[in-house]
Coordinates of C-alpha atoms in Angstrom, one line a residue:
Chain W
M310 CA 85.7 -11.8 26.4
S311 CA 88.2 -14.6 26.9
G312 CA 87.8 -17.3 29.6
S313 CA 90.8 -16.1 31.7
R314 CA 89.4 -12.6 31.7
T315 CA 86.0 -13.8 32.9
D316 CA 87.8 -15.7 35.7
M317 CA 89.8 -12.7 36.7
L318 CA 86.6 -10.6 36.8
K319 CA 85.0 -13.2 39.1
T320 CA 88.1 -13.1 41.4
A321 CA 88.1 -9.3 41.4
R322 CA 84.4 -9.1 42.3
A323 CA 84.9 -11.5 45.2
E324 CA 87.5 -9.2 46.7
P325 CA 86.3 -7.1 49.6
L326 CA 85.1 -3.6 48.6
W327 CA 87.6 -2.0 51.0
P328 CA 91.0 -3.6 51.7
R329 CA 91.4 -4.9 55.2
P330 CA 94.3 -3.5 57.1
P331 CA 97.0 -6.0 58.1
L332 CA 96.6 -7.6 61.5
W333 CA 99.4 -5.6 63.2
V334 CA 97.6 -2.3 62.1
S335 CA 94.3 -3.5 63.6
A336 CA 96.1 -4.6 66.8
L337 CA 97.9 -1.2 67.1
G338 CA 94.6 0.6 66.5
A339 CA 92.8 -1.4 69.2
A340 CA 95.7 -0.7 71.7
A341 CA 95.6 3.0 70.9
L342 CA 91.9 3.1 71.4
A343 CA 92.1 1.3 74.7
L344 CA 94.9 3.7 75.8
L345 CA 92.8 6.7 74.8
I346 CA 89.8 5.5 76.8
A347 CA 91.9 4.7 79.9
Y348 CA 94.2 7.7 79.6
P349 CA 92.7 9.9 82.4
F350 CA 93.0 7.0 84.9
I351 CA 96.6 6.3 83.9
F352 CA 97.7 9.9 83.7
T353 CA 96.1 11.7 86.6
T354 CA 98.0 14.9 86.7
S355 CA 96.2 18.0 85.5
F356 CA 99.0 18.8 83.1
S357 CA 99.0 15.5 81.3
Q358 CA 95.2 15.6 81.0
H359 CA 95.4 19.2 79.7
L360 CA 98.0 18.2 77.2
M361 CA 95.8 15.3 75.9
I362 CA 92.7 17.5 75.6
L363 CA 94.7 19.9 73.5
I364 CA 96.0 17.1 71.3
L365 CA 92.5 15.9 70.8
L366 CA 91.1 19.3 69.9
Y367 CA 94.0 19.9 67.5
A368 CA 93.4 16.5 66.0
L369 CA 89.9 17.6 65.2
M370 CA 91.0 21.0 63.8
A371 CA 93.7 19.4 61.7
Q372 CA 91.2 16.9 60.3
S373 CA 88.9 19.8 59.4
W374 CA 91.8 21.3 57.3
N375 CA 92.4 17.8 55.9
V376 CA 88.8 17.7 54.5
V377 CA 89.1 20.9 52.5
A378 CA 92.8 20.6 51.6
G379 CA 93.7 16.9 51.8
L380 CA 90.5 15.6 50.2
S381 CA 89.4 18.4 47.8
G382 CA 92.8 20.0 47.3
Q383 CA 91.8 23.6 48.3
I384 CA 94.4 25.2 50.5
S385 CA 92.5 27.1 53.1
L386 CA 94.5 29.6 55.2
G387 CA 91.4 30.8 57.1
Q388 CA 90.3 27.9 59.3
A389 CA 90.6 30.2 62.3
I390 CA 87.5 32.0 61.1
F391 CA 85.4 28.9 61.9
F392 CA 87.3 28.2 65.1
G393 CA 86.4 31.7 66.3
I394 CA 82.7 31.4 65.1
G395 CA 82.3 28.2 67.1
A396 CA 83.8 29.8 70.2
Y397 CA 81.8 33.0 69.9
S398 CA 78.5 31.4 69.0
S399 CA 78.4 29.2 72.0
T400 CA 79.8 31.8 74.4
V401 CA 77.7 34.8 73.3
L402 CA 74.5 32.7 73.4
F403 CA 75.4 31.5 76.8
A404 CA 76.6 34.7 78.3
K405 CA 73.9 36.9 76.9
Y406 CA 70.9 34.6 76.7
G407 CA 71.7 31.7 79.0
V408 CA 71.5 29.2 76.1
T409 CA 73.3 25.9 76.7
P410 CA 76.5 25.6 74.8
W411 CA 75.1 22.4 73.2
V412 CA 72.7 24.6 71.3
G413 CA 75.6 27.1 70.7
L414 CA 77.6 24.2 69.2
M415 CA 74.9 23.6 66.6
V416 CA 74.4 27.3 65.9
G417 CA 78.2 27.6 65.5
M418 CA 78.3 24.7 63.0
L419 CA 75.5 26.2 61.0
L420 CA 77.0 29.7 61.0
S421 CA 80.4 28.4 60.0
A422 CA 78.9 26.4 57.2
L423 CA 77.1 29.5 56.0
A424 CA 80.3 31.5 56.3
A425 CA 82.0 28.8 54.2
V426 CA 79.4 29.2 51.5
A427 CA 79.8 33.0 51.6
I428 CA 83.6 32.8 51.3
G429 CA 83.7 29.7 49.0
V430 CA 81.2 30.6 46.3
P431 CA 83.1 33.6 45.0
T432 CA 86.6 32.2 45.6
L433 CA 86.5 28.5 45.0
R434 CA 85.6 28.8 41.3
L435 CA 89.0 30.4 40.8
R436 CA 91.9 28.0 40.1
G437 CA 95.3 28.4 41.5
H438 CA 96.2 30.1 44.8
Y439 CA 93.4 32.6 44.9
F440 CA 91.5 30.6 47.5
A441 CA 94.5 30.4 49.8
I442 CA 95.1 34.2 49.5
A443 CA 91.4 35.0 49.9
T444 CA 90.9 32.9 53.0
L445 CA 94.1 34.3 54.6
L446 CA 92.9 37.9 54.0
I447 CA 89.3 37.3 55.0
G448 CA 90.6 35.6 58.1
S449 CA 92.5 38.7 59.3
G450 CA 89.5 40.9 58.3
V451 CA 87.2 38.8 60.4
Q452 CA 89.6 39.1 63.3
I453 CA 89.7 42.9 63.1
V454 CA 85.9 43.0 63.0
F455 CA 85.7 40.9 66.2
Q456 CA 88.4 43.0 67.9
R457 CA 86.2 46.2 67.3
W458 CA 82.8 44.7 67.8
D459 CA 81.7 46.1 71.2
W460 CA 78.6 43.9 71.5
V461 CA 80.9 40.8 71.8
G462 CA 83.5 42.6 74.0
A463 CA 85.7 44.0 71.3
A464 CA 89.5 43.4 71.8
S465 CA 89.1 42.3 75.4
G466 CA 86.8 39.5 74.4
L467 CA 84.2 37.8 76.7
Y468 CA 84.2 35.6 79.7
V469 CA 82.1 32.5 79.9
P470 CA 79.9 33.0 83.0
I471 CA 80.7 30.6 85.8
E472 CA 77.9 28.1 86.4
R473 CA 78.3 25.4 89.1
A474 CA 74.9 23.7 88.7
S475 CA 74.1 21.1 86.0
P476 CA 77.7 20.7 84.6
W477 CA 76.7 18.6 81.6
F478 CA 74.0 21.1 80.6
Y479 CA 76.4 24.1 80.9
L480 CA 79.5 22.1 79.9
Q481 CA 81.4 23.4 82.9
F482 CA 83.4 21.1 85.2
H483 CA 85.3 22.9 87.9
T484 CA 86.7 20.0 89.9
S485 CA 88.1 17.8 87.2
K486 CA 89.4 17.8 83.6
V487 CA 88.2 14.3 83.0
P488 CA 84.8 15.2 81.6
Y489 CA 86.5 17.7 79.2
Y490 CA 88.8 14.9 78.2
Y491 CA 85.9 12.6 77.3
L492 CA 84.0 15.4 75.5
A493 CA 87.0 16.1 73.4
L494 CA 87.5 12.4 72.7
G495 CA 83.9 12.0 71.8
A496 CA 84.1 15.0 69.4
V497 CA 87.2 13.5 67.8
A498 CA 85.6 10.1 67.5
I499 CA 82.5 11.5 65.8
G500 CA 84.6 13.8 63.5
Y501 CA 86.9 11.0 62.4
L502 CA 84.0 8.6 61.9
V503 CA 82.3 11.2 59.6
V504 CA 85.5 11.6 57.6
W505 CA 86.0 7.9 57.5
K506 CA 82.5 7.5 56.0
L507 CA 83.0 10.5 53.7
R508 CA 86.2 9.0 52.2
R509 CA 84.3 5.9 51.3
S510 CA 81.3 7.7 49.8
R511 CA 80.5 9.0 46.4
L512 CA 81.2 12.6 47.6
G513 CA 84.6 11.5 49.0
F514 CA 85.6 9.9 45.7
R515 CA 84.5 12.9 43.8
L516 CA 86.4 15.3 46.0
Q517 CA 89.6 13.2 45.5
A518 CA 89.0 13.1 41.8
L519 CA 88.6 16.8 41.4
R520 CA 91.7 17.3 43.6
D521 CA 93.9 15.2 41.3
E522 CA 92.4 16.3 37.9
P523 CA 89.6 18.8 37.8
D524 CA 89.1 18.6 34.1
A525 CA 88.8 14.8 34.1
A526 CA 86.5 15.0 37.1
A527 CA 84.2 17.5 35.2
S528 CA 84.2 15.2 32.2
L529 CA 82.8 12.5 34.5
G530 CA 79.9 14.7 35.5
I531 CA 81.2 16.2 38.7
A532 CA 80.1 19.8 39.4
I533 CA 83.5 21.1 40.5
A534 CA 82.6 24.4 42.2
R535 CA 79.6 22.9 44.0
H536 CA 81.7 20.0 45.4
K537 CA 84.5 22.3 46.5
V538 CA 82.0 24.4 48.4
L539 CA 80.5 21.3 50.0
A540 CA 83.9 20.2 51.2
F541 CA 84.6 23.6 52.6
M542 CA 81.2 23.6 54.5
I543 CA 82.0 20.2 56.1
S544 CA 85.4 21.5 57.1
A545 CA 84.1 24.7 58.5
A546 CA 81.5 22.9 60.6
M547 CA 84.1 20.6 62.1
M548 CA 86.4 23.4 62.9
S549 CA 83.5 25.2 64.6
V550 CA 83.0 22.2 67.0
A551 CA 86.6 22.5 68.1
G552 CA 86.1 26.2 68.7
T553 CA 83.0 25.6 70.9
F554 CA 84.7 23.0 73.0
Y555 CA 87.9 25.1 73.3
A556 CA 86.0 28.2 74.5
Q557 CA 83.9 26.3 77.0
Y558 CA 87.2 24.6 78.2
V559 CA 89.3 27.8 78.7
L560 CA 86.2 29.9 79.6
V561 CA 87.5 33.0 77.9
L562 CA 87.2 34.5 74.4
D563 CA 90.2 36.3 73.1
P564 CA 89.8 37.4 69.5
E565 CA 93.6 37.9 69.2
R566 CA 94.1 34.2 69.8
L567 CA 90.9 32.6 68.4
F568 CA 91.1 34.3 65.0
S569 CA 94.8 34.2 64.7
A570 CA 96.5 33.2 61.4
E571 CA 98.7 31.0 63.6
I572 CA 95.8 28.6 64.2
S573 CA 95.1 28.4 60.5
I574 CA 98.7 27.6 59.8
I575 CA 99.3 25.2 62.6
V576 CA 96.4 22.9 61.5
L577 CA 98.0 22.9 58.1
L578 CA 101.5 22.1 59.5
M579 CA 100.0 19.2 61.6
T580 CA 98.2 17.7 58.6
V581 CA 101.1 18.0 56.2
L582 CA 103.4 16.5 58.7
G583 CA 101.2 13.6 59.6
G584 CA 99.9 12.9 56.1
S585 CA 97.7 15.2 54.1
G586 CA 94.7 13.3 52.5
T587 CA 95.1 10.3 54.9
L588 CA 92.6 9.6 57.7
W589 CA 95.0 9.4 60.6
G590 CA 97.6 11.8 59.4
P591 CA 96.1 14.9 61.1
A592 CA 95.8 13.1 64.5
L593 CA 99.5 11.9 64.2
G594 CA 100.6 15.5 63.4
A595 CA 98.7 16.8 66.4
A596 CA 100.1 14.2 68.6
I597 CA 103.6 15.3 67.6
L598 CA 103.3 19.0 67.4
V599 CA 101.1 19.8 70.4
P600 CA 103.6 18.2 73.0
L601 CA 106.4 19.9 71.1
S602 CA 104.8 23.2 71.5
E603 CA 103.8 22.7 75.2
Y604 CA 107.2 21.3 76.3
S605 CA 109.2 23.9 74.5
R606 CA 107.2 26.5 76.3
I607 CA 108.0 24.8 79.6
W608 CA 111.7 24.4 78.9
F609 CA 112.4 27.7 77.3
G610 CA 109.7 29.8 79.1
G611 CA 108.4 33.0 77.7
T612 CA 111.6 33.7 75.8
G613 CA 111.2 30.5 73.9
R614 CA 107.8 31.3 72.5
T615 CA 108.9 30.8 68.9
I616 CA 111.2 27.8 69.5
D617 CA 108.3 25.5 68.7
L618 CA 107.8 27.2 65.3
I619 CA 111.4 26.6 64.5
L620 CA 111.0 22.9 65.4
Y621 CA 107.8 22.8 63.3
G622 CA 109.8 24.2 60.4
I623 CA 112.5 21.6 60.7
L624 CA 110.0 18.8 60.8
I625 CA 108.1 20.0 57.8
L626 CA 111.5 20.3 55.9
L627 CA 112.2 16.7 56.8
V628 CA 108.8 15.6 55.5
C629 CA 109.4 17.4 52.3
M630 CA 112.8 15.9 51.9
W631 CA 111.7 12.3 52.6
R632 CA 108.2 12.3 51.1
T633 CA 105.9 15.0 50.2
S634 CA 102.7 13.4 51.5
G635 CA 103.5 13.1 55.1
I636 CA 104.4 10.3 57.5
L637 CA 101.3 8.2 57.3
S638 CA 100.8 8.1 53.5
L639 CA 103.6 5.5 53.3
L640 CA 101.6 3.1 55.4
E641 CA 98.2 3.8 53.9
E642 CA 99.5 3.3 50.4
R643 CA 100.8 -0.1 51.3
I644 CA 97.5 -1.2 52.7
R645 CA 95.5 0.2 49.8
R646 CA 97.7 -1.4 47.2
R647 CA 97.3 -4.8 48.8
A648 CA 100.6 -5.7 47.1
E649 CA 101.5 -8.2 49.9
M650 CA 98.1 -9.8 49.8
P651 CA 97.8 -13.3 48.2
Chain R
M416 CA 66.0 10.4 12.2
S417 CA 68.0 13.4 13.5
P418 CA 71.7 12.8 14.2
L419 CA 72.9 12.2 17.7
L420 CA 75.4 14.9 17.5
D421 CA 74.9 17.9 15.1
V422 CA 77.6 20.5 14.9
S423 CA 77.1 23.6 12.8
G424 CA 79.1 26.8 12.3
L425 CA 81.3 26.1 15.3
T426 CA 84.0 28.8 15.6
K427 CA 86.7 29.6 18.2
R428 CA 89.2 32.4 18.0
Y429 CA 92.2 33.2 20.2
G430 CA 93.0 36.8 19.5
G431 CA 93.9 36.9 15.8
V432 CA 94.2 33.1 15.6
T433 CA 91.2 31.1 14.5
A434 CA 91.4 27.7 16.0
N435 CA 88.1 26.5 14.7
A436 CA 86.3 28.2 11.8
D437 CA 82.7 27.3 10.8
I438 CA 82.9 23.6 11.5
V439 CA 80.0 21.5 10.3
F440 CA 79.5 17.8 10.8
D441 CA 77.1 15.3 12.3
V442 CA 77.3 11.9 13.9
N443 CA 74.5 9.4 13.7
E444 CA 73.6 7.0 16.5
G445 CA 75.9 4.0 16.4
E446 CA 78.4 5.5 14.0
I447 CA 82.1 5.9 14.3
V448 CA 83.3 9.3 13.0
G449 CA 87.0 10.0 12.7
I450 CA 88.6 13.4 12.9
I451 CA 91.9 13.8 11.1
G452 CA 94.2 16.7 10.3
P453 CA 97.8 17.8 10.8
N454 CA 99.1 19.1 14.1
G455 CA 97.4 22.4 15.0
A456 CA 94.4 21.7 12.8
G457 CA 92.1 22.4 15.7
K458 CA 91.0 18.8 16.5
S459 CA 91.4 19.0 20.3
T460 CA 89.8 22.5 20.3
L461 CA 86.8 21.1 18.6
F462 CA 86.5 18.4 21.3
D463 CA 86.8 21.1 24.0
L464 CA 84.0 23.1 22.3
I465 CA 81.7 20.2 22.0
T466 CA 82.3 19.0 25.6
G467 CA 82.0 22.5 27.2
F468 CA 85.7 22.9 28.3
Q469 CA 85.9 26.0 26.0
Q470 CA 83.2 28.4 25.0
P471 CA 82.7 28.8 21.2
D472 CA 82.6 32.3 19.6
G473 CA 79.9 31.1 17.3
G474 CA 78.0 28.1 16.1
R475 CA 75.8 25.4 17.7
V476 CA 76.1 22.0 19.1
L477 CA 73.0 19.8 19.2
L478 CA 72.8 16.6 21.1
D479 CA 69.8 14.5 20.1
G480 CA 68.2 17.7 18.9
H481 CA 68.8 19.6 22.2
D482 CA 71.1 22.7 22.2
I483 CA 74.1 22.0 24.5
T484 CA 76.3 24.8 23.2
G485 CA 78.3 26.4 26.0
L486 CA 76.9 24.2 28.8
R487 CA 79.3 23.4 31.7
P488 CA 81.4 20.2 31.1
D489 CA 79.8 18.3 33.9
R490 CA 76.3 19.0 32.6
I491 CA 77.2 17.9 29.1
S492 CA 78.8 14.8 30.7
R493 CA 75.6 14.0 32.6
L494 CA 73.7 14.1 29.3
G495 CA 75.7 11.0 28.3
V496 CA 78.7 12.5 26.6
A497 CA 82.1 11.0 27.7
R498 CA 85.5 12.0 26.6
T499 CA 89.2 11.2 27.0
F500 CA 92.0 13.7 26.9
Q501 CA 95.0 13.8 24.6
K502 CA 97.1 14.8 27.6
L503 CA 96.1 12.0 29.9
K504 CA 94.5 12.9 33.2
P505 CA 94.5 9.9 35.6
F506 CA 93.6 10.5 39.2
I507 CA 97.1 9.7 40.3
D508 CA 96.5 9.3 44.0
L509 CA 93.8 6.7 43.5
T510 CA 94.1 3.1 42.5
V511 CA 93.1 1.9 39.1
T512 CA 89.8 0.6 40.3
E513 CA 89.1 3.8 42.3
N514 CA 89.7 5.8 39.2
V515 CA 87.1 3.9 37.3
I516 CA 84.7 4.0 40.3
V517 CA 84.6 7.8 39.9
G518 CA 83.2 7.2 36.5
A519 CA 80.7 4.6 37.6
L520 CA 79.4 6.8 40.3
A521 CA 77.8 8.9 37.7
H522 CA 74.7 6.7 37.9
T523 CA 74.8 5.2 41.3
S524 CA 75.8 6.2 44.8
D525 CA 76.1 2.6 46.0
M526 CA 79.8 1.8 46.2
K527 CA 79.4 -1.9 45.7
T528 CA 77.4 -1.4 42.5
A529 CA 79.9 1.3 41.3
R530 CA 82.9 -1.0 42.1
D531 CA 81.4 -3.9 40.2
R532 CA 80.6 -1.7 37.3
A533 CA 84.2 -0.4 37.4
L534 CA 85.6 -3.9 37.3
E535 CA 83.5 -4.7 34.3
S536 CA 84.8 -1.6 32.6
L537 CA 88.4 -2.6 33.5
A538 CA 87.8 -6.1 32.1
F539 CA 86.6 -4.6 28.9
V540 CA 89.8 -2.6 28.3
D541 CA 91.9 -5.6 29.7
L542 CA 93.3 -3.7 32.6
L543 CA 92.0 -5.9 35.4
E544 CA 95.4 -7.2 36.3
K545 CA 96.4 -3.7 37.4
R546 CA 93.2 -3.0 39.4
N547 CA 95.0 -2.5 42.7
N548 CA 97.9 -0.5 41.4
F549 CA 98.0 3.2 41.8
A550 CA 97.2 5.1 38.6
R551 CA 100.6 6.7 38.7
E552 CA 102.3 3.4 38.3
L553 CA 100.8 2.7 34.9
S554 CA 102.6 3.0 31.5
T555 CA 101.2 5.4 28.9
G556 CA 99.4 2.6 27.1
Q557 CA 97.8 1.4 30.3
R558 CA 96.9 5.0 31.2
K559 CA 95.1 5.4 27.9
R560 CA 93.1 2.2 28.6
L561 CA 92.4 3.4 32.1
E562 CA 91.0 6.7 30.8
L563 CA 88.8 4.8 28.4
A564 CA 87.6 2.5 31.2
R565 CA 86.8 5.5 33.4
A566 CA 84.8 7.2 30.6
L567 CA 83.0 3.9 29.7
A568 CA 82.0 3.3 33.3
M569 CA 79.6 6.2 33.1
S570 CA 77.7 4.3 30.3
P571 CA 77.9 7.1 27.8
R572 CA 75.8 7.3 24.6
L573 CA 78.6 9.2 22.9
I574 CA 82.3 9.0 23.5
L575 CA 84.9 11.4 22.2
M576 CA 88.3 9.8 22.1
D577 CA 91.4 12.0 21.7
E578 CA 94.2 10.0 20.1
V579 CA 93.8 6.7 21.9
T580 CA 96.5 5.1 19.7
G581 CA 99.1 7.9 20.1
G582 CA 102.3 6.7 21.8
V583 CA 101.0 3.2 22.0
D584 CA 103.0 0.2 20.7
Q585 CA 101.8 -1.7 17.7
R586 CA 100.5 -4.7 19.6
S587 CA 98.3 -2.6 21.8
I588 CA 96.9 -0.8 18.8
V589 CA 95.4 -4.0 17.6
G590 CA 93.7 -4.4 20.9
L591 CA 92.4 -0.8 20.9
I592 CA 90.9 -1.3 17.4
A593 CA 89.1 -4.4 18.6
L594 CA 87.9 -2.4 21.6
V595 CA 86.4 0.4 19.5
L596 CA 84.7 -2.1 17.3
E597 CA 83.2 -3.8 20.3
L598 CA 82.0 -0.5 21.6
K599 CA 80.2 0.1 18.3
Q600 CA 78.6 -3.3 18.6
R601 CA 77.3 -2.4 22.0
G602 CA 75.6 0.7 20.4
V603 CA 78.0 3.4 21.7
T604 CA 78.5 6.2 19.3
V605 CA 82.2 7.2 18.8
V606 CA 84.0 10.3 17.6
M607 CA 87.7 9.8 17.5
I608 CA 90.7 12.0 16.8
E609 CA 93.3 9.8 15.2
H610 CA 96.7 10.4 13.6
N611 CA 97.2 6.8 12.5
M612 CA 95.7 6.7 9.0
Q613 CA 95.5 2.9 8.8
V614 CA 93.6 2.8 12.1
I615 CA 91.1 5.5 11.1
M616 CA 90.5 4.2 7.6
R617 CA 89.6 0.8 9.1
L618 CA 87.4 2.0 11.9
A619 CA 85.6 5.1 10.8
D620 CA 82.2 5.1 9.0
R621 CA 82.8 8.7 8.1
I622 CA 85.8 11.0 8.4
L623 CA 86.0 14.8 9.1
A624 CA 89.3 16.3 7.9
L625 CA 90.5 19.6 9.4
H626 CA 93.2 21.9 8.2
A627 CA 94.2 25.2 9.9
G628 CA 91.0 25.2 11.9
R629 CA 88.7 24.7 8.8
P630 CA 86.8 21.6 7.6
I631 CA 88.2 20.5 4.3
A632 CA 86.4 17.3 3.8
F633 CA 83.7 15.2 5.4
G634 CA 82.4 11.8 4.2
A635 CA 83.3 8.2 3.6
P636 CA 87.0 7.3 4.3
E637 CA 87.9 6.5 0.7
Q638 CA 86.3 9.7 -0.5
V639 CA 88.1 11.8 2.1
R640 CA 91.4 10.2 1.4
S641 CA 91.3 11.0 -2.3
E642 CA 90.1 14.5 -1.7
P643 CA 92.7 16.9 -3.2
A644 CA 92.5 19.3 -0.3
V645 CA 93.3 16.5 2.1
V646 CA 96.2 15.2 0.1
D647 CA 97.5 18.8 0.0
A648 CA 97.1 19.3 3.7
Y649 CA 99.1 16.2 4.5
L650 CA 101.7 16.3 1.7
G651 CA 101.9 20.0 1.1
T652 CA 101.0 21.6 -2.2
V653 CA 103.4 20.8 -5.0
T654 CA 103.4 24.0 -6.9
D655 CA 107.0 24.5 -7.9
A656 CA 107.7 20.9 -8.9
A657 CA 110.2 20.9 -11.6

């Protein structure tokens, strides 16, 4: 090896393992974090707090889709299955057996991960669009089952019993939305931290590799099917957490809404808009689309129910025209490339 | 001593077309074996059969005496067999270093160790300068070296290279030849598909010639080159010469 090459290797080894974001990005991040923590004290109306709780829950849901689709490249159209499982697990355990929703949360994650194995093992070994089609159909099948299942209230669903004592044990706060806000923020923080770690781990790299080139990934020793199922399990567990918090927040289970294909598709739209495969893209997408949906409902009322979907469509079109990987990928690429660094 | 790779009777059919028929050859530890043959001779199919990307209809592949016929590609890879693809397959959304890290992660889950191993591998193929570029920004020649670096980062015992010099300019070919020779020095066993006769005659210890899916010669380079069947396959049979 020539001398200059040895020098360059030395320089390369001295570089940080992970590129540091530019100062302005760190500053922006710190400001956003401060704003998120202070939010309920700045915006004290019930509506503005409700809006932010929804944004946070959707940010978590979109990130769950991002893990299976953005990282491992498998387009799931059945995320609502796990949203519903999370909602039902916590509510059924609470309503029928008095079990705290915290346990329900864990049970929901476990059941969702198991459901992901059951769905993923037969479908994820197929290449092409089979996985997307299968998840979409299984999703509507699961919805029908829950709509007919008398034990869990069939089509009319279930109510979460009102409990005024020990609010943190029962996850019910009847006087303020602020605790719900911080619960949602905490869930998002943990979820995003997990994905941040995942993206820098062996598993994360392997998922990205098999997403880009499955054959090359296999030639490097990566068990393709097993890794896809693993990504789907993590995604399902995350989605389930959002389902649990959502159900304990709205206090009612409606299979029509919880298992709807609309939920599966909206988390896709958010992620694609914000930046599929990036860490913050799903949050950005949620922060754009949730207010769009809520405000269009306010402005146009019941007649404008689908206006938000039209707006979504236009936004996605714009993303596709400008850049196929979403808004944030532009930024992330610049940081990762370190082109501007000395 | 038994050969590192021992292929016998390997056969693959697609409907009525026989892509590989009864292929027999072996590769000793530390050896460079070249595979030549006109387009469509079945060279890449042979690689796919050995590395598990396609299932043979007959025959056997032994690695170090163990039967690996029909195992999944990732399992064969974990036994120390690396390969490159003729149609290059870089992970286009990852940087050059990240591409090679994926290979290095075969033996470690520590990212720092994997990164340093990746950088060494990149230095070996002389691609360090591009380490922070995205793989999609590389030229064909650079992509070939990236694929080699990625495969080498998993410290294979045996590497199968599919046309590393194809579509590469003359200056880079010299570098690639030096690279393969250095690999051999390090004790890596190499099987390479190669169209460039000058390159393969210089590098290979033994050459397997294929024609229409069948082995037509296997032996030392000079011997294979002067084999009438090989000359025929490359130049065509001169039957109606005036």
